[in-house]
Coordinates of C-alpha atoms in Angstrom, one line a residue:
M1 CA 63.2 115.0 111.5
E2 CA 60.3 114.7 113.9
K3 CA 60.2 112.6 117.1
Y4 CA 57.3 110.3 117.9
F5 CA 54.4 111.9 119.7
E6 CA 54.7 109.8 122.9
Y7 CA 57.2 107.5 124.5
K8 CA 57.3 104.9 127.3
E9 CA 60.0 103.8 129.6
I10 CA 61.8 100.5 129.3
N11 CA 64.6 98.9 131.3
L12 CA 67.5 98.3 129.0
P13 CA 71.1 99.3 129.8
W14 CA 71.5 100.9 126.4
L15 CA 67.9 102.2 125.8
K16 CA 65.5 103.9 128.2
M17 CA 62.6 105.0 126.1
I18 CA 60.8 103.7 123.0
P19 CA 57.7 105.0 121.1
V20 CA 54.5 104.1 122.9
N21 CA 53.2 102.0 120.0
W22 CA 56.3 99.7 120.0
D23 CA 56.5 96.5 122.0
I24 CA 59.4 94.7 123.6
R25 CA 60.2 91.2 122.5
R26 CA 63.1 88.8 123.3
N27 CA 65.6 87.6 120.8
K28 CA 64.6 84.0 121.3
Q29 CA 61.2 84.8 119.8
F30 CA 63.0 85.5 116.5
L31 CA 66.2 83.5 116.5
H32 CA 66.8 79.7 116.1
E33 CA 70.5 78.7 116.5
C34 CA 72.0 76.7 113.6
K35 CA 74.8 74.4 114.7
K36 CA 75.1 72.2 111.6
T37 CA 78.6 72.0 110.2
V38 CA 79.7 71.3 106.6
G39 CA 81.6 68.2 107.5
D40 CA 83.1 66.6 104.4
K41 CA 81.0 68.7 102.0
S42 CA 82.9 72.0 102.3
S43 CA 83.4 72.1 98.5
E44 CA 79.7 72.7 98.2
Y45 CA 79.8 76.0 100.2
T46 CA 81.3 79.4 99.7
L47 CA 83.8 80.5 102.4
L48 CA 82.4 83.5 104.2
S49 CA 83.9 86.1 106.6
L50 CA 82.3 88.5 109.0
T51 CA 84.0 91.8 108.3
L52 CA 83.4 95.5 108.7
R53 CA 81.4 95.3 105.5
G54 CA 79.2 92.6 107.0
V55 CA 79.2 89.0 105.8
V56 CA 81.3 88.8 102.6
A57 CA 82.3 85.9 100.3
R58 CA 86.0 85.2 100.2
D59 CA 88.0 84.2 97.2
L60 CA 90.5 81.5 98.2
S61 CA 92.6 82.1 95.1
E62 CA 93.5 85.6 96.6
N63 CA 95.3 83.8 99.4
K64 CA 94.2 86.5 101.9
G65 CA 93.8 85.7 105.6
K66 CA 94.5 82.5 107.5
I67 CA 93.0 79.4 105.8
P68 CA 92.5 76.3 108.1
A69 CA 93.7 72.9 107.1
S70 CA 90.1 71.7 107.3
F71 CA 86.7 73.3 107.0
K72 CA 84.8 70.4 108.7
A73 CA 83.9 72.4 111.8
Y74 CA 82.7 75.4 109.8
K75 CA 79.0 76.2 110.2
I76 CA 76.5 76.3 107.4
V77 CA 75.0 79.7 106.7
Q78 CA 71.9 80.3 104.6
P79 CA 70.8 83.6 102.9
G80 CA 69.1 85.7 105.5
D81 CA 70.9 84.1 108.5
I82 CA 72.4 86.3 111.2
A83 CA 75.9 85.7 112.4
F84 CA 77.1 86.9 115.9
C85 CA 80.5 86.8 117.6
L86 CA 79.5 86.5 121.2
F87 CA 83.0 86.7 122.7
D88 CA 86.0 89.0 122.8
M89 CA 83.8 91.7 121.3
D90 CA 86.2 94.6 122.2
E91 CA 88.8 92.9 120.0
T92 CA 86.5 92.3 117.0
P93 CA 85.8 95.1 114.6
R94 CA 82.4 93.7 113.6
T95 CA 80.4 91.3 115.7
V96 CA 77.1 91.0 113.8
G97 CA 76.4 90.3 110.1
L98 CA 73.4 89.5 107.9
S99 CA 74.3 87.0 105.2
K100 CA 73.2 87.2 101.6
Y101 CA 75.0 84.0 100.8
K102 CA 74.8 80.2 101.1
G103 CA 78.1 79.4 102.6
M104 CA 80.2 78.4 105.6
L105 CA 81.5 80.5 108.5
T106 CA 84.1 79.6 111.1
G107 CA 82.7 77.9 114.3
A108 CA 83.9 81.0 116.3
Y109 CA 80.5 82.5 115.4
N110 CA 76.9 81.7 116.4
I111 CA 74.6 81.4 113.4
F112 CA 70.9 82.0 113.7
H113 CA 67.9 81.6 111.4
I114 CA 65.6 84.5 111.9
E115 CA 61.8 84.8 111.5
G116 CA 58.9 86.8 112.8
I117 CA 60.7 90.1 112.4
N118 CA 62.2 92.0 109.5
A119 CA 65.7 90.5 109.4
Q120 CA 67.3 93.8 108.1
Y121 CA 65.6 95.8 111.0
F122 CA 67.0 93.2 113.5
Y123 CA 70.5 93.6 111.9
Y124 CA 70.4 97.4 111.9
Y125 CA 69.4 97.3 115.6
Y126 CA 72.3 95.1 116.6
L127 CA 74.6 97.0 114.2
A128 CA 73.8 100.2 116.1
L129 CA 74.6 98.4 119.4
D130 CA 77.8 97.0 117.9
N131 CA 79.0 100.4 116.8
V132 CA 79.2 101.6 120.4
K133 CA 79.9 98.1 121.9
A134 CA 76.7 98.5 124.0
L135 CA 76.6 94.8 124.8
R136 CA 79.6 95.0 127.2
P137 CA 77.4 94.7 130.3
L138 CA 76.6 91.2 129.2
Y139 CA 80.2 90.0 129.3
T140 CA 81.2 87.3 131.7
G141 CA 84.5 85.6 132.5
L142 CA 88.1 86.4 131.6
R143 CA 87.4 85.9 127.9
K144 CA 84.5 88.4 127.9
T145 CA 81.9 86.0 126.5
I146 CA 78.2 86.4 126.2
N147 CA 76.3 83.2 127.0
V148 CA 74.1 82.2 124.1
N149 CA 71.0 81.8 126.4
T150 CA 71.7 85.2 127.9
F151 CA 71.8 86.7 124.5
L152 CA 68.6 84.9 123.4
S153 CA 66.8 86.2 126.5
Q154 CA 67.7 89.8 125.8
P155 CA 64.8 92.1 125.1
M156 CA 64.7 94.5 122.1
P157 CA 62.3 97.1 120.7
F158 CA 59.7 95.7 118.4
P159 CA 57.9 98.2 116.1
P160 CA 54.8 97.1 114.1
R161 CA 55.9 95.1 111.1
A162 CA 54.9 97.8 108.6
E163 CA 57.0 100.2 110.6
Q164 CA 60.0 97.9 110.6
D165 CA 59.7 97.7 106.8
Q166 CA 59.6 101.5 106.5
I167 CA 62.6 101.8 108.9
V168 CA 64.6 99.4 106.7
C169 CA 63.6 101.2 103.5
F170 CA 64.5 104.6 105.0
L171 CA 67.9 103.4 106.3
D172 CA 68.8 101.5 103.1
W173 CA 68.3 104.8 101.3
K174 CA 70.1 107.1 103.7
V175 CA 73.0 104.7 104.3
S176 CA 73.5 104.4 100.5
E177 CA 73.5 108.2 100.2
I178 CA 76.1 108.5 102.9
N179 CA 78.2 105.6 101.5
K180 CA 78.1 107.3 98.1
L181 CA 79.6 110.5 99.7
I182 CA 82.2 108.4 101.5
G183 CA 83.1 106.8 98.2
I184 CA 83.6 110.2 96.6
R185 CA 85.9 111.3 99.4
R186 CA 87.9 108.1 99.2
K187 CA 88.3 108.5 95.5
E188 CA 89.6 112.1 96.1
I189 CA 92.0 110.7 98.7
Q190 CA 93.2 108.1 96.2
E191 CA 93.8 110.8 93.6
L192 CA 95.7 112.9 96.1
E193 CA 97.9 109.9 97.1
E194 CA 98.6 109.3 93.4
L195 CA 99.6 113.0 93.0
R196 CA 101.9 112.7 95.9
E197 CA 103.7 109.6 94.7
N198 CA 103.9 111.0 91.1
T199 CA 105.4 114.2 92.5
I200 CA 108.0 112.3 94.5
L201 CA 108.9 110.1 91.5
H202 CA 109.2 113.0 89.0
T203 CA 111.2 115.2 91.4
T204 CA 113.7 112.5 92.5
T205 CA 114.4 111.6 88.8
S206 CA 114.1 115.0 87.1
G207 CA 115.0 117.6 89.7
L208 CA 113.6 121.1 89.9
D209 CA 115.3 122.8 86.9
T210 CA 113.3 122.1 83.8
S211 CA 115.9 123.7 81.5
V212 CA 118.7 121.3 82.1
P213 CA 119.5 118.7 79.4
M214 CA 118.4 115.1 80.2
K215 CA 120.0 111.7 79.6
R216 CA 118.7 108.1 79.5
T217 CA 120.0 105.7 82.1
D218 CA 118.7 102.4 80.6
N219 CA 117.4 101.6 84.1
F220 CA 113.7 100.8 84.2
W221 CA 113.2 102.2 87.7
I222 CA 115.0 105.5 87.0
G223 CA 114.4 106.3 83.3
T224 CA 115.8 109.7 82.3
I225 CA 117.7 112.1 84.7
P226 CA 119.5 115.4 84.4
E227 CA 122.7 115.0 82.4
H228 CA 124.9 116.1 85.3
W229 CA 123.4 113.5 87.8
N230 CA 124.9 110.1 88.5
V231 CA 123.4 106.7 88.9
V232 CA 124.8 104.6 91.8
Q233 CA 124.1 101.7 94.0
V234 CA 123.2 102.5 97.5
R235 CA 126.4 100.9 98.8
R236 CA 128.4 103.6 97.0
V237 CA 127.2 106.4 99.3
Y238 CA 125.5 104.7 102.3
S239 CA 126.4 102.2 104.9
V240 CA 123.8 99.6 105.9
I241 CA 123.6 97.9 109.3
L242 CA 121.2 95.0 109.8
G243 CA 119.8 94.9 113.4
K244 CA 120.4 92.4 116.1
M245 CA 118.9 88.9 116.2
L246 CA 116.3 88.4 118.9
A247 CA 117.9 87.6 122.3
T248 CA 115.5 86.3 124.9
E249 CA 118.2 85.8 127.5
P250 CA 121.4 87.8 128.5
A251 CA 124.7 86.5 127.2
D252 CA 126.4 87.6 130.5
S253 CA 125.7 89.8 133.5
S254 CA 126.7 93.0 131.8
D255 CA 123.8 92.7 129.2
T256 CA 120.9 95.1 129.7
Y257 CA 117.2 94.8 128.8
E258 CA 116.5 97.5 126.2
E259 CA 113.7 98.7 123.9
Y260 CA 114.0 97.9 120.2
V261 CA 112.3 98.8 116.9
C262 CA 111.0 96.0 114.7
A263 CA 109.1 95.9 111.4
K264 CA 105.7 96.8 112.9
D265 CA 107.0 100.1 114.1
V266 CA 108.4 101.5 110.9
H267 CA 106.1 103.2 108.3
F268 CA 106.6 105.9 105.7
D269 CA 104.9 108.4 108.0
G270 CA 107.4 107.8 110.8
V271 CA 108.6 105.5 113.5
D272 CA 106.1 104.5 116.1
L273 CA 107.7 104.3 119.6
S274 CA 104.5 103.9 121.6
D275 CA 104.6 100.1 121.9
L276 CA 108.2 98.8 121.7
K277 CA 109.3 95.4 122.6
Q278 CA 112.5 94.7 124.7
M279 CA 115.4 92.2 124.5
W280 CA 118.9 91.9 125.8
F281 CA 121.9 93.9 124.4
S282 CA 125.6 93.8 125.2
T283 CA 127.6 97.0 125.6
S284 CA 129.1 96.6 122.1
E285 CA 125.7 95.8 120.6
K286 CA 124.2 98.9 122.0
Q287 CA 126.9 101.0 120.3
Q288 CA 126.3 99.2 117.0
Y289 CA 122.5 99.1 116.9
K290 CA 121.5 102.3 118.6
I291 CA 119.2 104.6 116.6
E292 CA 120.7 108.1 116.0
A293 CA 119.3 111.3 114.5
N294 CA 119.4 111.2 110.6
D295 CA 119.2 107.4 110.5
L296 CA 117.0 105.9 107.8
L297 CA 115.3 102.8 109.0
I298 CA 114.2 100.3 106.4
V299 CA 112.1 97.2 107.0
E300 CA 113.9 94.0 106.0
G301 CA 111.0 91.5 105.6
G302 CA 107.3 90.7 105.5
A303 CA 104.4 92.6 104.0
G304 CA 106.1 95.9 104.9
A305 CA 109.4 95.1 103.3
G306 CA 111.1 98.3 102.1
N307 CA 109.0 100.6 104.2
A308 CA 111.3 103.4 105.4
A309 CA 111.2 106.1 108.0
L310 CA 113.8 108.8 108.7
V311 CA 114.6 109.6 112.3
E312 CA 115.0 113.4 111.9
E313 CA 115.6 114.3 115.5
P314 CA 117.4 112.6 118.4
L315 CA 115.1 110.3 120.3
D316 CA 114.1 111.1 123.9
R317 CA 115.7 107.7 125.0
D318 CA 118.0 105.0 123.8
V319 CA 116.3 102.7 121.3
Y320 CA 117.9 100.0 119.2
V321 CA 117.0 97.9 116.2
Q322 CA 116.2 94.2 115.8
N323 CA 117.1 92.3 112.7
S324 CA 113.9 93.0 110.8
I325 CA 115.3 96.6 110.4
H326 CA 118.2 98.0 108.5
I327 CA 119.9 101.2 109.7
V328 CA 121.1 103.3 106.7
R329 CA 123.6 106.1 107.1
P330 CA 125.4 108.3 104.5
K331 CA 129.1 107.7 104.2
S332 CA 129.8 111.4 103.3
N333 CA 128.1 114.6 102.4
R334 CA 127.6 113.3 98.9
A335 CA 124.4 111.7 100.1
T336 CA 121.4 113.2 101.9
T337 CA 119.5 110.6 103.9
K338 CA 116.1 112.1 103.3
F339 CA 116.6 112.1 99.6
L340 CA 117.1 108.3 99.8
A341 CA 114.0 108.1 102.0
Y342 CA 111.9 109.7 99.3
W343 CA 113.5 107.4 96.7
M344 CA 112.8 104.3 98.7
R345 CA 109.2 105.4 99.1
S346 CA 108.9 105.8 95.3
M347 CA 110.4 102.3 94.7
V348 CA 108.1 100.6 97.2
K349 CA 105.0 102.3 95.8
R350 CA 106.0 101.1 92.4
N351 CA 106.3 97.5 93.6
Y352 CA 110.0 97.3 93.5
M353 CA 109.9 94.8 96.4
A354 CA 107.9 92.3 94.3
F355 CA 110.7 92.6 91.6
V356 CA 113.7 92.3 93.9
C357 CA 112.4 89.9 96.6
S358 CA 111.0 86.4 96.3
V359 CA 107.4 86.7 97.2
A360 CA 106.7 83.0 97.1
T361 CA 106.9 82.9 100.9
I362 CA 107.9 86.0 102.9
P363 CA 109.7 88.7 101.0
H364 CA 113.1 89.7 102.4
Y365 CA 114.8 92.9 101.5
T366 CA 118.2 91.7 102.6
K367 CA 121.2 93.9 103.4
D368 CA 122.8 93.0 100.0
K369 CA 119.6 93.9 98.2
V370 CA 119.4 97.2 99.9
M371 CA 123.0 98.0 99.1
S372 CA 122.5 96.9 95.5
T373 CA 119.4 99.1 95.0
V374 CA 120.1 101.6 92.2
M375 CA 119.3 105.3 92.8
P376 CA 119.8 108.6 91.1
L377 CA 122.4 110.8 92.8
P378 CA 122.1 114.6 92.2
P379 CA 124.8 116.9 93.6
E380 CA 124.4 117.5 97.4
N381 CA 122.9 121.0 97.1
E382 CA 120.2 119.7 94.6
Q383 CA 119.4 116.8 96.9
K384 CA 118.7 119.3 99.7
E385 CA 116.6 121.5 97.4
I386 CA 114.6 118.5 96.2
V387 CA 114.0 117.4 99.8
R388 CA 112.8 120.9 100.8
Y389 CA 110.5 121.0 97.8
L390 CA 109.1 117.6 98.5
D391 CA 108.6 118.3 102.2
N392 CA 106.5 121.3 101.3
E393 CA 104.5 119.7 98.5
C394 CA 103.9 116.5 100.5
E395 CA 102.8 118.5 103.5
K396 CA 100.2 120.3 101.4
I397 CA 98.9 117.1 100.0
N398 CA 98.9 115.3 103.3
N399 CA 96.9 118.2 104.9
L400 CA 94.3 117.8 102.1
I401 CA 94.2 114.1 102.7
T402 CA 93.7 114.6 106.4
K403 CA 90.8 116.9 105.8
K404 CA 89.2 114.3 103.5
C405 CA 89.7 111.6 106.1
S406 CA 88.1 113.9 108.7
Q407 CA 85.1 114.3 106.4
I408 CA 84.8 110.5 106.0
A409 CA 84.9 110.1 109.8
T410 CA 82.2 112.7 110.2
L411 CA 80.0 110.9 107.6
Q412 CA 80.6 107.6 109.3
E413 CA 79.6 109.1 112.6
L414 CA 76.5 110.5 110.9
K415 CA 75.6 107.1 109.5
N416 CA 76.0 105.4 112.8
S417 CA 74.0 108.0 114.6
L418 CA 71.2 107.9 112.1
I419 CA 71.0 104.1 112.3
S420 CA 70.8 104.2 116.1
D421 CA 68.2 107.0 116.2
V422 CA 65.9 105.3 113.7
V423 CA 66.0 101.8 115.0
T424 CA 65.5 102.9 118.6
G425 CA 62.6 105.3 117.8
K426 CA 64.3 108.6 118.5
I427 CA 63.1 109.9 115.2
D428 CA 59.9 109.0 113.3
V429 CA 60.3 108.0 109.6
R430 CA 56.8 106.6 109.1
N431 CA 55.7 109.3 106.8
V432 CA 59.0 109.8 104.8
T433 CA 58.7 109.2 101.1
I434 CA 61.5 107.0 99.8
P435 CA 62.7 108.2 96.4
K436 CA 64.5 106.0 93.8
Y437 CA 68.2 105.7 94.6
E438 CA 71.3 103.8 93.8
H439 CA 72.2 101.2 96.4
V440 CA 75.8 101.7 97.6
D441 CA 77.5 99.1 99.9
D442 CA 79.7 100.1 102.8
I443 CA 83.3 100.9 101.8
V444 CA 86.0 100.0 104.3
D445 CA 89.8 100.5 104.2
D446 CA 91.7 97.2 103.4
D447 CA 93.9 97.6 106.5
L448 CA 90.7 97.6 108.7
E449 CA 89.4 94.5 107.1
N450 CA 91.1 92.3 109.7
N451 CA 88.3 90.1 111.0
E452 CA 89.1 87.4 108.4
E453 CA 92.8 87.5 109.3
T454 CA 92.0 86.3 112.9
E455 CA 88.9 84.1 112.5
T456 CA 90.9 80.8 112.6
D457 CA 92.8 82.0 115.7
R458 CA 89.5 82.7 117.5
E459 CA 88.1 79.3 116.5
E460 CA 91.1 77.5 117.8
A461 CA 91.4 79.6 121.0

């Protein structure tokens, strides 16, 4: 795409040049802060959240995120209003949003009516800054806040109105095209993940030899298995050790302060040792709760209940487990720990935790529930063959997923770069013809949608 014919210098920390026909205006020329709260009329407003997808309506019946006891302090938001988070911006995935809704948003945000400028252009401009956290120079104080008056006094590029409208039309088109490609890649990833889980389930229940006779087990989670396999509870072939309860003080002078693994550190793709907490352990507790090679770690409670990771190699230091983690070890060579790891993964992916644990509050996959879990048990040599096969197949699928994820990251970078280049005048789109196209919203991973999980905390901080 072509650049503008001529540029002029401006004095912004994040922008040095703009097209010569553009002006500079201050935010206060477009923004009017809205501080009105819903009070006792919260039932008249939709609950909103500012997330990586922008301002979205929340469904309280889904019971996601933290819901306050009262919405009285929540601010009223009208369609077309701009929401900003002007503090702790490094910790907030998205700090600006343009609302399509009439609703209410936590008082942690500043709400502005906007006029005198294309609101979508204004949003795209600050989205571009937000993507690179360009407003950091405006932080003040320990909490890294931006004073509202400082924000309102900030200058920004101001193209002619017809040009703003063309920029918005162009970006709406191109962003939709990129979002569509991202959606295709995400669907491909979902299909690969389903293939991986189906491969694990089929192989751990049917084995690798398609010629052997099969038998029914009358167990819903297992179904049919080869005739010469057994069905056992985990307790028959594995020992289970629940980790140590949290100890914030030493019991005596011989206790030592040691690193431990808790629920946040254990995932199906491995154990994360990068940010371990510490507590006090006695000499006997260190012997009991120390993680060893070939241990299977299973999460006891919370959203990750049942998540399991195999420690295949000795750790480079002594690490122990807290009581949100079970250590599972084979009692004899009848059992292969990694076979159980694959079986646990299959069970969790098929929502076994919702079946075996009470989910009315926090699910707990207790020691007794772990030991009572039913599993297929092939002969030891077949377990090892199955593990080798699944290691190989899962690696192939994981490599494909990694490539798709890399493609999504590249597309996301392209989108961010395009938005930035267009709203700052680095490329000229005035003469671009906009074709008919399907609008596609941003698509974001559920585990990244964490603004709404912390809004109440920010409001109360």
